[in-house]
């Protein structure tokens, strides 16, 4: 049974794990200390030790996640397949910088918007060239190509 005692800077909760090891936590106020006591009692009633909840996962930038995936697939795919995948993912990363900067923002709606983007005619600037050649009208993808690119993203 956990005990709660007032300390100078808050409330100290002390208890023993199932193995007999003493544990303690400092709480800022009495309601938080009571909630911890309840959580420890529930964990012990279920036959396990109490442990704090893990921190929420940090949102990963889309570019970083795709790069990690590409590094993984290079070990077991042919280089021609990896090159094609890298080219397709670069298009998505450029587009996704504004639409969904982290993997937490990815959804089927985002993939549908990317599919529509692939089929929309657009004019792109190529910074490595000079003059009229630096701007080009990018042809739209065929529906089949757009579908395969979205399927690759779903696989990722």
C-alpha positions as semicolon CSV with decimal commas, in nm:
position;residue;x (nm);y (nm);z (nm)
1;X;0,000;0,000;0,000
2;X;0,160;0,332;-0,105
3;X;0,205;0,607;0,149
4;X;0,181;0,984;0,094
5;X;0,374;1,238;0,302
6;X;0,401;1,614;0,278
7;X;0,747;1,743;0,187
8;X;0,874;2,101;0,167
9;X;0,830;2,124;-0,207
10;X;0,534;1,888;-0,266
11;X;0,410;1,541;-0,180
12;X;0,622;1,225;-0,166
13;X;0,459;0,894;-0,262
14;X;0,642;0,579;-0,148
15;X;0,562;0,217;-0,226
16;X;0,724;-0,121;-0,277
17;X;0,742;-0,306;-0,606
18;X;0,626;-0,667;-0,616
19;X;0,989;-0,777;-0,581
20;X;1,024;-0,576;-0,257
21;X;1,228;-0,290;-0,405
22;X;1,134;0,049;-0,253
23;X;1,020;0,318;-0,499
24;X;0,915;0,680;-0,464
25;X;0,796;0,974;-0,672
26;X;0,763;1,343;-0,594
27;X;0,427;1,505;-0,684
28;X;0,352;1,880;-0,696
29;X;0,012;1,860;-0,522
30;X;-0,211;1,626;-0,323
31;X;-0,456;1,534;-0,607
32;X;-0,163;1,426;-0,827
33;X;-0,020;1,220;-0,539
34;X;-0,360;1,055;-0,481
35;X;-0,386;0,974;-0,853
36;X;-0,041;0,811;-0,838
37;X;-0,143;0,608;-0,533
38;X;-0,449;0,486;-0,722
39;X;-0,240;0,397;-1,032
40;X;0,009;0,200;-0,818
41;X;-0,275;0,013;-0,642
42;X;-0,439;-0,074;-0,977
43;X;-0,108;-0,200;-1,118
44;X;-0,043;-0,414;-0,810
45;X;-0,398;-0,553;-0,821
46;X;-0,330;-0,664;-1,180
47;X;-0,008;-0,833;-1,069
48;X;0,245;-0,595;-1,222
49;X;0,466;-0,309;-1,112
50;X;0,366;0,049;-1,186
51;X;0,572;0,229;-1,447
52;X;0,525;0,579;-1,587
53;X;0,358;0,612;-1,925
54;X;0,606;0,642;-2,212
55;X;0,639;0,988;-2,364
56;X;0,438;1,049;-2,681
57;X;0,631;0,971;-2,998
58;X;0,800;1,270;-3,153
59;X;0,670;1,370;-3,493
60;X;0,917;1,265;-3,761
61;X;0,967;1,486;-4,067
62;X;0,845;1,314;-4,384
63;X;1,180;1,360;-4,560
64;X;1,366;1,197;-4,271
65;X;1,127;0,901;-4,256
66;X;1,143;0,844;-4,633
67;X;1,524;0,863;-4,628
68;X;1,536;0,598;-4,354
69;X;1,302;0,377;-4,557
70;X;1,513;0,421;-4,872
71;X;1,826;0,328;-4,676
72;X;1,646;0,014;-4,563
73;X;1,524;-0,096;-4,907
74;X;1,867;-0,048;-5,069
75;X;1,982;-0,361;-4,886
76;X;1,737;-0,595;-5,054
77;X;1,617;-0,434;-5,379
78;X;1,781;-0,395;-5,717
79;X;1,948;-0,057;-5,774
80;X;1,723;0,024;-6,069
81;X;1,419;-0,025;-5,845
82;X;1,577;0,189;-5,572
83;X;1,655;0,468;-5,821
84;X;1,294;0,470;-5,944
85;X;1,164;0,476;-5,587
86;X;1,400;0,761;-5,493
87;X;1,282;0,967;-5,790
88;X;0,918;0,910;-5,700
89;X;0,974;0,989;-5,333
90;X;1,160;1,311;-5,416
91;X;0,848;1,435;-5,595
92;X;0,639;1,351;-5,288
93;X;0,886;1,514;-5,046
94;X;0,887;1,838;-5,248
95;X;0,507;1,838;-5,251
96;X;0,470;1,728;-4,888
97;X;0,684;2,006;-4,740
98;X;0,374;2,227;-4,735
99;X;0,096;1,968;-4,717
100;X;0,220;1,744;-4,435
101;X;0,560;1,826;-4,283
102;X;0,553;1,533;-4,036
103;X;0,444;1,172;-4,054
104;X;0,174;1,246;-3,796
105;X;-0,002;1,459;-4,061
106;X;-0,021;1,180;-4,319
107;X;-0,366;1,049;-4,405
108;X;-0,563;0,907;-4,694
109;X;-0,684;1,260;-4,770
110;X;-0,322;1,371;-4,813
111;X;-0,256;1,079;-5,050
112;X;-0,569;1,167;-5,248
113;X;-0,450;1,528;-5,276
114;X;-0,106;1,407;-5,394
115;X;-0,276;1,183;-5,651
116;X;-0,468;1,486;-5,782
117;X;-0,143;1,691;-5,784
118;X;0,028;1,429;-6,001
119;X;-0,246;1,459;-6,261
120;X;-0,256;1,842;-6,265
121;X;-0,052;2,024;-6,534
122;X;0,200;2,264;-6,377
123;X;0,498;2,479;-6,467
124;X;0,816;2,415;-6,269
125;X;1,139;2,610;-6,232
126;X;1,469;2,426;-6,275
127;X;1,732;2,632;-6,090
128;X;2,033;2,466;-6,255
129;X;1,950;2,605;-6,601
130;X;1,945;2,955;-6,753
131;X;1,695;3,140;-6,972
132;X;1,374;2,999;-7,112
133;X;1,494;2,646;-7,043
134;X;1,484;2,714;-6,669
135;X;1,101;2,696;-6,681
136;X;0,924;2,394;-6,819
137;X;0,573;2,266;-6,841
138;X;0,569;1,939;-6,656
139;X;0,351;1,680;-6,817
140;X;0,092;1,525;-6,595
141;X;0,126;1,165;-6,490
142;X;-0,101;0,911;-6,644
143;X;-0,360;0,775;-6,401
144;X;-0,172;0,444;-6,397
145;X;0,158;0,613;-6,302
146;X;-0,013;0,827;-6,039
147;X;-0,177;0,516;-5,893
148;X;0,155;0,329;-5,875
149;X;0,323;0,624;-5,700
150;X;0,048;0,646;-5,441
151;X;0,067;0,268;-5,390
152;X;0,443;0,302;-5,328
153;X;0,367;0,568;-5,068
154;X;0,111;0,342;-4,903
155;X;0,370;0,063;-4,898
156;X;0,611;0,298;-4,722
